Short mmCIF file of C-alpha atoms and ligand atoms in Angstrom, two decimals:
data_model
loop_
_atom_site.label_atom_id
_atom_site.label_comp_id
_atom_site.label_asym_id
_atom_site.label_seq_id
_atom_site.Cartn_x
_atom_site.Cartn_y
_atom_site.Cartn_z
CA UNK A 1 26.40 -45.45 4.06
CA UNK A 2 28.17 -47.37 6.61
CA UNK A 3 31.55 -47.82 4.84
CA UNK A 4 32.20 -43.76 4.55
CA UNK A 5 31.00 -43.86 7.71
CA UNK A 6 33.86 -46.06 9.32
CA UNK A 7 36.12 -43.90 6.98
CA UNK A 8 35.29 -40.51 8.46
CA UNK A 9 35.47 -41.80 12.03
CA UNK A 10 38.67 -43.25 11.20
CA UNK A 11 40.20 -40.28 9.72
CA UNK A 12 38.92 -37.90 12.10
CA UNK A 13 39.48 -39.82 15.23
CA UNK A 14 42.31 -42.06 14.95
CA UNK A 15 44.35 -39.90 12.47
CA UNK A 16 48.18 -40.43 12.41
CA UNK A 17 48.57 -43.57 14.79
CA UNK A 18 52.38 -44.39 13.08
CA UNK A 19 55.65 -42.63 14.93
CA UNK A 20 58.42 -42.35 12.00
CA UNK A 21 61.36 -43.34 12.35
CA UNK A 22 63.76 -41.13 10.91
CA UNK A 23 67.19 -43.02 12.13
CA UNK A 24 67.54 -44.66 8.58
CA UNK A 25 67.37 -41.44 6.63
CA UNK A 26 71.43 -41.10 7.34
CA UNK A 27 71.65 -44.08 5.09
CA UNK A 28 70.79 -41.97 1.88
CA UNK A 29 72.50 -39.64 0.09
CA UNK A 30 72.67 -38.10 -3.54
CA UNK A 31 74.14 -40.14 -6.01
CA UNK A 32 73.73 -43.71 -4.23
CA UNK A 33 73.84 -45.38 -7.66
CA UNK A 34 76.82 -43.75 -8.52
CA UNK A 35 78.56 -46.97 -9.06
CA UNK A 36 75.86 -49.81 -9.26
CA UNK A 37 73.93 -48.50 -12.03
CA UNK A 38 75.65 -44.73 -12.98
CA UNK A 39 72.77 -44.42 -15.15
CA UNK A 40 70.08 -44.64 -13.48
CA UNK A 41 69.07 -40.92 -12.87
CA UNK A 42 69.73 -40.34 -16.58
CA UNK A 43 67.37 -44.03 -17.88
CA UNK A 44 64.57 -42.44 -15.27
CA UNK A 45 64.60 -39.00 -16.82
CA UNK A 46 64.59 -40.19 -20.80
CA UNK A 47 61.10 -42.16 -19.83
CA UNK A 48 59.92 -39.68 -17.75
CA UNK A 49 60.87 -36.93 -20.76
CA UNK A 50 58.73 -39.35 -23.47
CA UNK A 51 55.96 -39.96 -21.41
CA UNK A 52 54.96 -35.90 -20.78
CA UNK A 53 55.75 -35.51 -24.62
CA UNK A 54 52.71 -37.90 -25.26
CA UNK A 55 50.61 -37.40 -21.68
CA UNK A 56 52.04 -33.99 -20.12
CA UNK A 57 48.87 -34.18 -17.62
CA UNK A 58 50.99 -37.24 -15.77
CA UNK A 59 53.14 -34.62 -14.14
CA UNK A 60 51.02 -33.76 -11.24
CA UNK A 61 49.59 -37.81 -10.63
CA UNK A 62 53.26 -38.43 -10.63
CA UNK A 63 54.37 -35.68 -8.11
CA UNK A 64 51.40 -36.51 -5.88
CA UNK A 65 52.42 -40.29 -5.89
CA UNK A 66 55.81 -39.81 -4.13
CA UNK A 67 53.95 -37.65 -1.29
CA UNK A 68 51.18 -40.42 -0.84
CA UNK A 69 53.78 -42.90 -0.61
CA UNK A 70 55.87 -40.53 1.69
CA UNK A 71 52.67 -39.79 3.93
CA UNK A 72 51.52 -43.40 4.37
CA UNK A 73 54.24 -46.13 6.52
CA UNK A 74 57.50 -43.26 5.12
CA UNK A 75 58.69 -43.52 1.45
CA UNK A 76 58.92 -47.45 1.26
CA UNK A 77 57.08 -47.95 -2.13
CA UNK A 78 53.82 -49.42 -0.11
CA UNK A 79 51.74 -46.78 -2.65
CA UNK A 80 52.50 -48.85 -5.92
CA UNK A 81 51.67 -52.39 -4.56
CA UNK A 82 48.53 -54.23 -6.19
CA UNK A 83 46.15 -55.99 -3.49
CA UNK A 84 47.23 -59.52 -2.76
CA UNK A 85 45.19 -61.52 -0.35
CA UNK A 86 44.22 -57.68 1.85
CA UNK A 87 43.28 -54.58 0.53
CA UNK A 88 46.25 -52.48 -0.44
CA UNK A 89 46.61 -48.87 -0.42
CA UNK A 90 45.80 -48.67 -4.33
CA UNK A 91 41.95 -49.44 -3.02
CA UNK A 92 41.71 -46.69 -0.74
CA UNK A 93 38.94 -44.06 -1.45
CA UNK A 94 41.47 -41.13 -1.02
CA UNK A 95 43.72 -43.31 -3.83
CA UNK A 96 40.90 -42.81 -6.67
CA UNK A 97 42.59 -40.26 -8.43
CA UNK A 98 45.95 -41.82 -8.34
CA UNK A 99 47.09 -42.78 -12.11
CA UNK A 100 49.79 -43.23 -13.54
CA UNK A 101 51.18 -46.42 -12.38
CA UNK A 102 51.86 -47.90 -15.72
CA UNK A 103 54.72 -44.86 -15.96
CA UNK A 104 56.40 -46.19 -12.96
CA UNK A 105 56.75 -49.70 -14.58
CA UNK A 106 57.63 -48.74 -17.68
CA UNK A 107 60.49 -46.81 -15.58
CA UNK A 108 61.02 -49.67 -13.67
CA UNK A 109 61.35 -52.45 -16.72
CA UNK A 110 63.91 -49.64 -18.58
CA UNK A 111 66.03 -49.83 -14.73
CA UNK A 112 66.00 -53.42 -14.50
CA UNK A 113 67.10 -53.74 -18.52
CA UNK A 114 70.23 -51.76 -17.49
CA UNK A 115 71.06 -52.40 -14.07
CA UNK A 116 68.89 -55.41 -12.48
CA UNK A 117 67.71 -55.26 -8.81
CA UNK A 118 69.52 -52.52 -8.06
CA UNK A 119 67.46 -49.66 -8.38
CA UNK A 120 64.32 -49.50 -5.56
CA UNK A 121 60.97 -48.64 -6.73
CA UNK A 122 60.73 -46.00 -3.47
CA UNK A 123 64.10 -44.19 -5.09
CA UNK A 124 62.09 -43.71 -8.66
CA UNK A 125 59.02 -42.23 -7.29
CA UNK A 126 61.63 -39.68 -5.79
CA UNK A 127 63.46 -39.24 -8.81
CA UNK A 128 60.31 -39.19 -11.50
CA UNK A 129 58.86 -36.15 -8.68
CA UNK A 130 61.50 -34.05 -9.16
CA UNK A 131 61.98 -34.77 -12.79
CA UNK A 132 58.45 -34.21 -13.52
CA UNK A 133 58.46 -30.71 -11.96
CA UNK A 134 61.43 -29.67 -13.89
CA UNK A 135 59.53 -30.71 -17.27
CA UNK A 136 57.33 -28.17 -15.68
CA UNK A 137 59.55 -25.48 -15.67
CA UNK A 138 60.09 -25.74 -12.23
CA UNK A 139 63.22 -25.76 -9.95
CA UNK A 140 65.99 -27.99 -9.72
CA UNK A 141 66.82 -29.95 -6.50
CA UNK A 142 69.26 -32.87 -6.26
CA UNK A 143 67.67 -35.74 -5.05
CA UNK A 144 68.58 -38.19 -2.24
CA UNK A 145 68.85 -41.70 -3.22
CA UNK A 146 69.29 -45.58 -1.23
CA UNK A 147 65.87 -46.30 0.09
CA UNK A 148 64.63 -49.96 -0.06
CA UNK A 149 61.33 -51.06 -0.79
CA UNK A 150 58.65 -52.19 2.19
CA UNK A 151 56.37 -55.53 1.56
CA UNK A 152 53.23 -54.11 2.96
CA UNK A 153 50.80 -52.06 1.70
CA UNK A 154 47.35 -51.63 3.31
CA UNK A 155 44.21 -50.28 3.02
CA UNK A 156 43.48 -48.98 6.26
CA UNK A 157 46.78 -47.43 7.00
CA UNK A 158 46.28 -45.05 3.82
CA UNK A 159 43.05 -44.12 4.76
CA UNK A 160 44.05 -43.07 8.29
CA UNK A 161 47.26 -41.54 7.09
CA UNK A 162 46.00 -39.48 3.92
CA UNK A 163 45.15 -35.70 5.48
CA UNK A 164 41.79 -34.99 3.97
CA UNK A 165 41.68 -31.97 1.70
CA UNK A 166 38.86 -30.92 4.23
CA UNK A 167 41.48 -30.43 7.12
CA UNK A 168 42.06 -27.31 9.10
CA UNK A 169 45.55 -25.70 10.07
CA UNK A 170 46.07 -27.43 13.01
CA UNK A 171 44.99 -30.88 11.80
CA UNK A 172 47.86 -29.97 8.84
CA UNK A 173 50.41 -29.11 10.93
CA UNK A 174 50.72 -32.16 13.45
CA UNK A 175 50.07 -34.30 10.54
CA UNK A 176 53.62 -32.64 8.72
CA UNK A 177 54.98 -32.43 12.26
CA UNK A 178 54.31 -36.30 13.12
CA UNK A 179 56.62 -36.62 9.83
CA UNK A 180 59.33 -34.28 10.85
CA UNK A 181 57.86 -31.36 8.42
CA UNK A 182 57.49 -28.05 9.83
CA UNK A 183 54.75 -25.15 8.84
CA UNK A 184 57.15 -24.09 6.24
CA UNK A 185 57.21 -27.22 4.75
CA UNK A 186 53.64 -27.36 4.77
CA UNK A 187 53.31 -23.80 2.95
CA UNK A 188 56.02 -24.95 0.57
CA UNK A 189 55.26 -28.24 -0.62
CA UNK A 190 51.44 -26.85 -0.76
CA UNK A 191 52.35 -24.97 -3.43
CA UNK A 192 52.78 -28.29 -5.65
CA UNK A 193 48.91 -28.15 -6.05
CA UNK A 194 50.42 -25.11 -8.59
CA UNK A 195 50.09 -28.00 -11.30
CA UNK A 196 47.13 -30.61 -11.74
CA UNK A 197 43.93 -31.70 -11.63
CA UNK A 198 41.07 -32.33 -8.97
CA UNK A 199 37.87 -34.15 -8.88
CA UNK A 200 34.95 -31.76 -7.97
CA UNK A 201 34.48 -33.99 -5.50
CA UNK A 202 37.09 -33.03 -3.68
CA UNK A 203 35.43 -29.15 -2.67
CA UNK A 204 31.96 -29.85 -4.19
CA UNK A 205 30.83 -29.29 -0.41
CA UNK A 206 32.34 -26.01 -0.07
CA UNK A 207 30.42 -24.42 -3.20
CA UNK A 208 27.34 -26.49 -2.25
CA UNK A 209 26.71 -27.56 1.02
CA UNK A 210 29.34 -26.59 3.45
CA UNK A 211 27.76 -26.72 7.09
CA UNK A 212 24.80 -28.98 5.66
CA UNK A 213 22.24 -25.76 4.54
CA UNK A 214 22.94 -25.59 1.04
CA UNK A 215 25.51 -23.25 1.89
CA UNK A 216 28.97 -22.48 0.60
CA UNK A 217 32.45 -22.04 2.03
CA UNK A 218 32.39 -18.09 3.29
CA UNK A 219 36.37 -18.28 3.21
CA UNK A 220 36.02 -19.09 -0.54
CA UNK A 221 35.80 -16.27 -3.44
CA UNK A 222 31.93 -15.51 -4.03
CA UNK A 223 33.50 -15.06 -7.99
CA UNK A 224 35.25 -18.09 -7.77
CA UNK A 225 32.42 -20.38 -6.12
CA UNK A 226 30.12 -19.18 -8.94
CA UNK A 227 33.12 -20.35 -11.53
CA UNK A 228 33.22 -23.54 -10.30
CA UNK A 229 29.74 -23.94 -10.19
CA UNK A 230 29.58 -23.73 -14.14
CA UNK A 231 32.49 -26.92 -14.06
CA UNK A 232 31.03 -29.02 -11.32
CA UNK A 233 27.46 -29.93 -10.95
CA UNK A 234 26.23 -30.97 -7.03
CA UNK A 235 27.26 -34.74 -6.66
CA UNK A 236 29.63 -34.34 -9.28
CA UNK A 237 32.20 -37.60 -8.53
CA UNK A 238 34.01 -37.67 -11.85
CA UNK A 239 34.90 -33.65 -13.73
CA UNK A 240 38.34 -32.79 -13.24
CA UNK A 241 39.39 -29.23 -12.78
CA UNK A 242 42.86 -26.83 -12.70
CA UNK A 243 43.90 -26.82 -9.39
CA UNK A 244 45.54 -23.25 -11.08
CA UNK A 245 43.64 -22.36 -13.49
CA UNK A 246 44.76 -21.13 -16.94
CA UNK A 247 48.84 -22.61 -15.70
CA UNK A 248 48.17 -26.02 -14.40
CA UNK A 249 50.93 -27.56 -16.41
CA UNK A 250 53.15 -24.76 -15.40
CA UNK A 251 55.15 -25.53 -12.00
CA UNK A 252 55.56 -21.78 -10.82
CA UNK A 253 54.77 -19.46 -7.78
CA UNK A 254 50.92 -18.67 -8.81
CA UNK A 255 49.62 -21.07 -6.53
CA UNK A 256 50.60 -18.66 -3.45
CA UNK A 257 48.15 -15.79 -5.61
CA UNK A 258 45.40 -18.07 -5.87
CA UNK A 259 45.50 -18.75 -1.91
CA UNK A 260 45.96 -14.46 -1.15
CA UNK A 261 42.86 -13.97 -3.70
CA UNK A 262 41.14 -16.54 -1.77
CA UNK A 263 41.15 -19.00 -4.46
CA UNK A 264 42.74 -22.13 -2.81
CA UNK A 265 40.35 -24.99 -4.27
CA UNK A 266 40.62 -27.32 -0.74
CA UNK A 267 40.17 -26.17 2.69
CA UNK A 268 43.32 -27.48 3.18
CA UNK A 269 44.95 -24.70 0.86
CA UNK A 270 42.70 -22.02 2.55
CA UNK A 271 43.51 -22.88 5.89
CA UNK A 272 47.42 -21.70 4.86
CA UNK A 273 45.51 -18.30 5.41
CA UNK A 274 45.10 -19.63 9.60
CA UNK A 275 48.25 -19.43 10.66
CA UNK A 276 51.01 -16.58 11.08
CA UNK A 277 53.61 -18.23 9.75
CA UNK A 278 51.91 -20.16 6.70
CA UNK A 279 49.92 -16.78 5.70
CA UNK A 280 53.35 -14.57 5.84
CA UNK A 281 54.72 -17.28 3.15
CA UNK A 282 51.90 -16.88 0.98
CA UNK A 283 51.57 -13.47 0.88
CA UNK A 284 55.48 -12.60 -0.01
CA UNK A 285 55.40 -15.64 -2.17
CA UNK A 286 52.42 -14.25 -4.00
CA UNK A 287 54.23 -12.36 -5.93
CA UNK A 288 56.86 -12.95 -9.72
CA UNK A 289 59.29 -12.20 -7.63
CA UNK A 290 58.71 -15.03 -4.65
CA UNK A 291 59.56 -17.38 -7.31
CA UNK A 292 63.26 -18.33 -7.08
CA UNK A 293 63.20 -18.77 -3.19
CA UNK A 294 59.71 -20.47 -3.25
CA UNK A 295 62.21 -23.03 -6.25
CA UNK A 296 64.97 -23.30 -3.83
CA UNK A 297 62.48 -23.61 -1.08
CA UNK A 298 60.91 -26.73 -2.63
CA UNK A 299 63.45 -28.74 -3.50
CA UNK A 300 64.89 -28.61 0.65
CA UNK A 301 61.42 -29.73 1.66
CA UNK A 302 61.24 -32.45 -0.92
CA UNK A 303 64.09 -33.59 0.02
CA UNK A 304 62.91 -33.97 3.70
CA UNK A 305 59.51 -35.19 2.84
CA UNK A 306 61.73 -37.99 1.23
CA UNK A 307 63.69 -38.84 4.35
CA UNK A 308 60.31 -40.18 6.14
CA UNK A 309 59.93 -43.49 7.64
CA UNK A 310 62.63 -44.83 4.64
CA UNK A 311 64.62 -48.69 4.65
CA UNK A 312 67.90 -48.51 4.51
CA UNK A 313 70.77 -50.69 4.60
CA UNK A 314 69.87 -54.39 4.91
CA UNK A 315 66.03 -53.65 5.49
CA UNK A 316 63.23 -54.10 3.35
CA UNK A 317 64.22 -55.29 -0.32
CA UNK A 318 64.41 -54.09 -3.88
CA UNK A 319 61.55 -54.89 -5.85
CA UNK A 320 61.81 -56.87 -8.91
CA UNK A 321 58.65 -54.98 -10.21
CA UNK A 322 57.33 -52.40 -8.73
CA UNK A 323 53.41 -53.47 -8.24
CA UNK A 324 54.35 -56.26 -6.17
CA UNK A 325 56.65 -57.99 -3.51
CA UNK A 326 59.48 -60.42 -4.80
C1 HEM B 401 48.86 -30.52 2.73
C2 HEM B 401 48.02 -31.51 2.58
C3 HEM B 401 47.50 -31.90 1.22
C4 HEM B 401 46.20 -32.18 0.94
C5 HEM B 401 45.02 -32.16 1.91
C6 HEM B 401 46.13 -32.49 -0.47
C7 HEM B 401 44.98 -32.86 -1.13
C8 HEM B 401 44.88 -33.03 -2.50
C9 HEM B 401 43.67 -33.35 -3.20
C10 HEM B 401 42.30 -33.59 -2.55
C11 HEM B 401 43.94 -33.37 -4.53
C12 HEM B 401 42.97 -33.63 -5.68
C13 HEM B 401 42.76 -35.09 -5.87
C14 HEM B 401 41.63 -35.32 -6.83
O1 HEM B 401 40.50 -34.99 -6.49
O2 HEM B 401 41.88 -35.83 -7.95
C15 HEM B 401 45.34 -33.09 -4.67
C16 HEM B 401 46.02 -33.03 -5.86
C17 HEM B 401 47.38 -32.91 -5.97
N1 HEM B 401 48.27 -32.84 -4.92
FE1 HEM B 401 47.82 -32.52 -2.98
N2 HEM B 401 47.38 -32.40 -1.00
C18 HEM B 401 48.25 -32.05 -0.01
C19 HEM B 401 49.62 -31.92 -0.13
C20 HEM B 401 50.32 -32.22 -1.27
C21 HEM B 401 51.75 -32.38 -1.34
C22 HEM B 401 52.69 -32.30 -0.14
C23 HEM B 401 52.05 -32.65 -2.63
C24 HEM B 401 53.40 -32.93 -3.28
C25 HEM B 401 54.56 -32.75 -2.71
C26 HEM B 401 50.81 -32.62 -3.38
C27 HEM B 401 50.70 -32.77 -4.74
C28 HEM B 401 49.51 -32.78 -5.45
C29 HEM B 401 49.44 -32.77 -6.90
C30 HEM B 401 50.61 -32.65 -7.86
C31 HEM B 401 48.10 -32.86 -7.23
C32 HEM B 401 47.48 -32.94 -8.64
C33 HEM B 401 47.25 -34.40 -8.97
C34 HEM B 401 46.70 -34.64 -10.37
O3 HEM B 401 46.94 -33.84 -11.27
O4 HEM B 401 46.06 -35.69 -10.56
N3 HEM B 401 49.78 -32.38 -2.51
N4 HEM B 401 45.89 -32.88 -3.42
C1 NAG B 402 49.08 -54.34 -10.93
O1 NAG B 402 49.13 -52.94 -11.14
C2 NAG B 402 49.79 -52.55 -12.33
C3 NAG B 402 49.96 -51.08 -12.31
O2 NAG B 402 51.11 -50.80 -11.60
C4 NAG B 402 49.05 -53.09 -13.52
O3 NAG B 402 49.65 -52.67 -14.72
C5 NAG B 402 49.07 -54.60 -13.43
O4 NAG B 402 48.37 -55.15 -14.48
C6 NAG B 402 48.50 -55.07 -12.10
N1 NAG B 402 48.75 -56.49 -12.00
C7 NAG B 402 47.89 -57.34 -11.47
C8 NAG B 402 48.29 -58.75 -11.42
O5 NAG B 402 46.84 -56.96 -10.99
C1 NAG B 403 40.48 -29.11 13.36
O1 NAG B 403 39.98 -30.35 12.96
C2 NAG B 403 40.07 -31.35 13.94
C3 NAG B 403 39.68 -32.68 13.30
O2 NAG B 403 38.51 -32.57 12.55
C4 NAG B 403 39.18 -30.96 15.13
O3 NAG B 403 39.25 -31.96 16.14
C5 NAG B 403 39.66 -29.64 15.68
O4 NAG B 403 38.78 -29.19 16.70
C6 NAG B 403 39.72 -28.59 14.57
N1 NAG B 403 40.40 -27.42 15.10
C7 NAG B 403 39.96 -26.20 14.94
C8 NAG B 403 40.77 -25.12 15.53
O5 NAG B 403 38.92 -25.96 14.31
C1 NAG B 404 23.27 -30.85 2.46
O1 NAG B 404 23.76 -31.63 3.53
C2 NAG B 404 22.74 -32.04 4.44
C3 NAG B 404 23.41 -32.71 5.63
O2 NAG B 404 24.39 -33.64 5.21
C4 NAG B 404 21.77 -32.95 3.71
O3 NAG B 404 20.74 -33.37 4.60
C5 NAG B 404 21.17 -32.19 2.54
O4 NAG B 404 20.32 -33.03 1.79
C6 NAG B 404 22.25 -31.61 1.63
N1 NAG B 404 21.66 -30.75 0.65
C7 NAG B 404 21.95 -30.82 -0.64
C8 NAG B 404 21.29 -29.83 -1.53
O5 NAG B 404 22.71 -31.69 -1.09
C1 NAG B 405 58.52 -58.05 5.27
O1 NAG B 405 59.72 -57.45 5.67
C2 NAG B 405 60.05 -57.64 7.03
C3 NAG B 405 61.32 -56.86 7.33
O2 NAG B 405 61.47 -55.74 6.52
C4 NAG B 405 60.22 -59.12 7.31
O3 NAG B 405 60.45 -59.30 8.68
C5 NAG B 405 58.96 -59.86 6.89
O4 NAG B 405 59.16 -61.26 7.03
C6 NAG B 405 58.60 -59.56 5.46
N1 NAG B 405 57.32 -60.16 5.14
C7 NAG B 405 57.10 -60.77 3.98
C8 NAG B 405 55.70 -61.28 3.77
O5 NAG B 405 57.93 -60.88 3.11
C1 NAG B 406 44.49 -46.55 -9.22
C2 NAG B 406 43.73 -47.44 -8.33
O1 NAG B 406 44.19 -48.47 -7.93
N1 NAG B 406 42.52 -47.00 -7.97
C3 NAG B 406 41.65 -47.74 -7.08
C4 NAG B 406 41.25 -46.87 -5.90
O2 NAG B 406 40.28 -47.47 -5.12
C5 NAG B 406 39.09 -47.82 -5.80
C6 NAG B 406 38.13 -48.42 -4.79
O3 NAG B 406 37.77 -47.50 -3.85
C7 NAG B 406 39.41 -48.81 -6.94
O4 NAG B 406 38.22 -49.10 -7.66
C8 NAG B 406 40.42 -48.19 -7.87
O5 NAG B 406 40.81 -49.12 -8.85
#
């Protein structure tokens, strides 16, 4: 079809046209709402806490939101706007598995109760990422605070900006690197797929038609293909698997085992196995006892992925709600 036609040329050929800027990331720094709204970390973290008592599979949709938003035009909020008169970002194919937007107003709507239009809707998907991972039992991190929100959000710009879970090591690397993430960044904040779901349409081709001749991904576990053969039929759009099976709601180091076994479910987790640098992570973090530097690890690299293309100061704006420009 013509459409996923455009979209593959687009991706493959024209990936990563934005340069970041990363001047305005000195304008943030932990505890920004110190004094305008001293609550604000605390209000984010009660909703966040309710929420995963009643719908605990929102963690990884909600970690995954803050990196879309990060990946496409910097952490600006552009992720959570509804289409106006263009397409937004919401409508690109990559977005379909998105959900939990209704969390981030409900956030939102508690913020603006207690402190109103102080609190940007770019800082809470920062904040509700790290909180969800430590519902998860994962590691603490401090998180850095005083971005604005942007006004645009389009289409096209998350489609050539989201990496495809089909990419290779090299594709992965100048895509972090364009963003001022290194390999180790990559390897690290990887290992977030360590909680969640996937569609099977996401590495359907690599346990059914990899090159084309109803052939399967030779870099993929023979036992594992014939696994996730059982869960996802050929053409499968809509099943949802554990990107770890058996501790998907569990933020810990077991991702970096899957990936050694040969177990990554995307290319893109695979390809950590193509590189010196990314492999050496795995393999010494594919281990218990990987786990409290892999913790440590994350939160530094969060904290960078949250520094991308941010507003600062006087630029941008703080949303009123979070779906769409005052
Ligand atoms: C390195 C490049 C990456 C690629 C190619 C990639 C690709 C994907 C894909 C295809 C899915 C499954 C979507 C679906 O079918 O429903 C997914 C899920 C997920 N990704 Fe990534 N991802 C990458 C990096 C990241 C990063 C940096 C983070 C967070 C910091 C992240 C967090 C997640 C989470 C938490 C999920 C589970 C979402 C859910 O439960 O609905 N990913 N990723
Ligand atoms: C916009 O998206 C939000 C989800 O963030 C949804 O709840 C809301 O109903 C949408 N509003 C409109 C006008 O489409
Ligand atoms: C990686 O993928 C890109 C984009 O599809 C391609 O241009 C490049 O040749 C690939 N690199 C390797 C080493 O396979
Ligand atoms: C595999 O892919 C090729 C090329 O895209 C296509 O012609 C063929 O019909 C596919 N086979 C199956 C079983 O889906
Ligand atoms: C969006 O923001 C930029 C500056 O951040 C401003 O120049 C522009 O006028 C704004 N556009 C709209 C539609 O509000
Ligand atoms: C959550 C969300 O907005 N999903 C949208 C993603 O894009 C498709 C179209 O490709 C829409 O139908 C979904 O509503």
């Amino acid at each position: 079809m013509a459409t996923s036609k455009l979209i593959f040329f687009l991706i493959q050929v024209m990936f990563l046209p934005f340069v970041f800027d990363f001047a305005n990331a000195q304008g943030l720094k932990v505890g920004f709402y110190a004094k305008s709204c001293p609550k604000a970390e605390y209000i984010v973290q009660k909703v966040i806490a309710q929420t995963l008592a009643v719908a605990p599979s929102l963690s990884g949709p909600l970690l995954r939101m803050h990196f879309h938003d990060c990946f496409v035009r910097g952490c600006e909020g552009s992720v959570l706007l509804n289409s106006s008169t263009n397409q937004a970002e919401k409508d690109a194919i990559p977005n379909l598995s998105l959900r939990g937007f209704g969390v981030i107003d409900r956030v939102k709507s508690a913020l603006e109760k207690e402190c109103p239009g102080v609190v940007s809707c770019s800082d809470i998907l920062a904040i509700v990422a790290r909180d969800v991972v430590v519902a998860d039992m994962g590691g603490h991190w401090d998180v850095e605070t005083g971005r604005r929100d942007g006004n645009v959000s389009n289409m096209i710009d998350a489609l050539l900006n989201l990496i495809p879970p089909s990419a290779n090591i090299s594709t992965l690397k100048a895509g972090f690197s364009q963003r001022g993430l290194s390999a180790k960044d990559l390897v690290v904040l990887s290992g977030s797929h360590t909680i969640g779901m996937s569609h099977c349409s996401s590495f359907n081709n690599r346990i059914y038609n990899f090159t084309g001749k109803g052939d399967t991904d030779p870099t993929l576990d023979a036992n594992y293909i014939a696994k996730l053969k059982m869960k996802c039929k050929p053409n499968d759009q809509k099943t949802l698997v554990e990107m770890d099976p058996g501790s998907f709601k569990t933020f810990d180091d077991s991702y970096f085992t899957l990936v050694a076994k040969r177990r990554g479910l995307f290319q893109s987790d695979a390809a950590l196995l193509d590189d010196s640098e990314t492999k050496a992570y795995v393999k010494s973090h594919a281990t218990p006892m990987g786990q409290a530097s892999f913790f440590t690890d994350f939160g530094v690299s969060m904290v960078k992925m949250g520094r991308i293309g941010v507003l600062t100061g006087n630029a941008g704006e703080i949303r009123k709600v979070c779906y769409k420009i005052n």
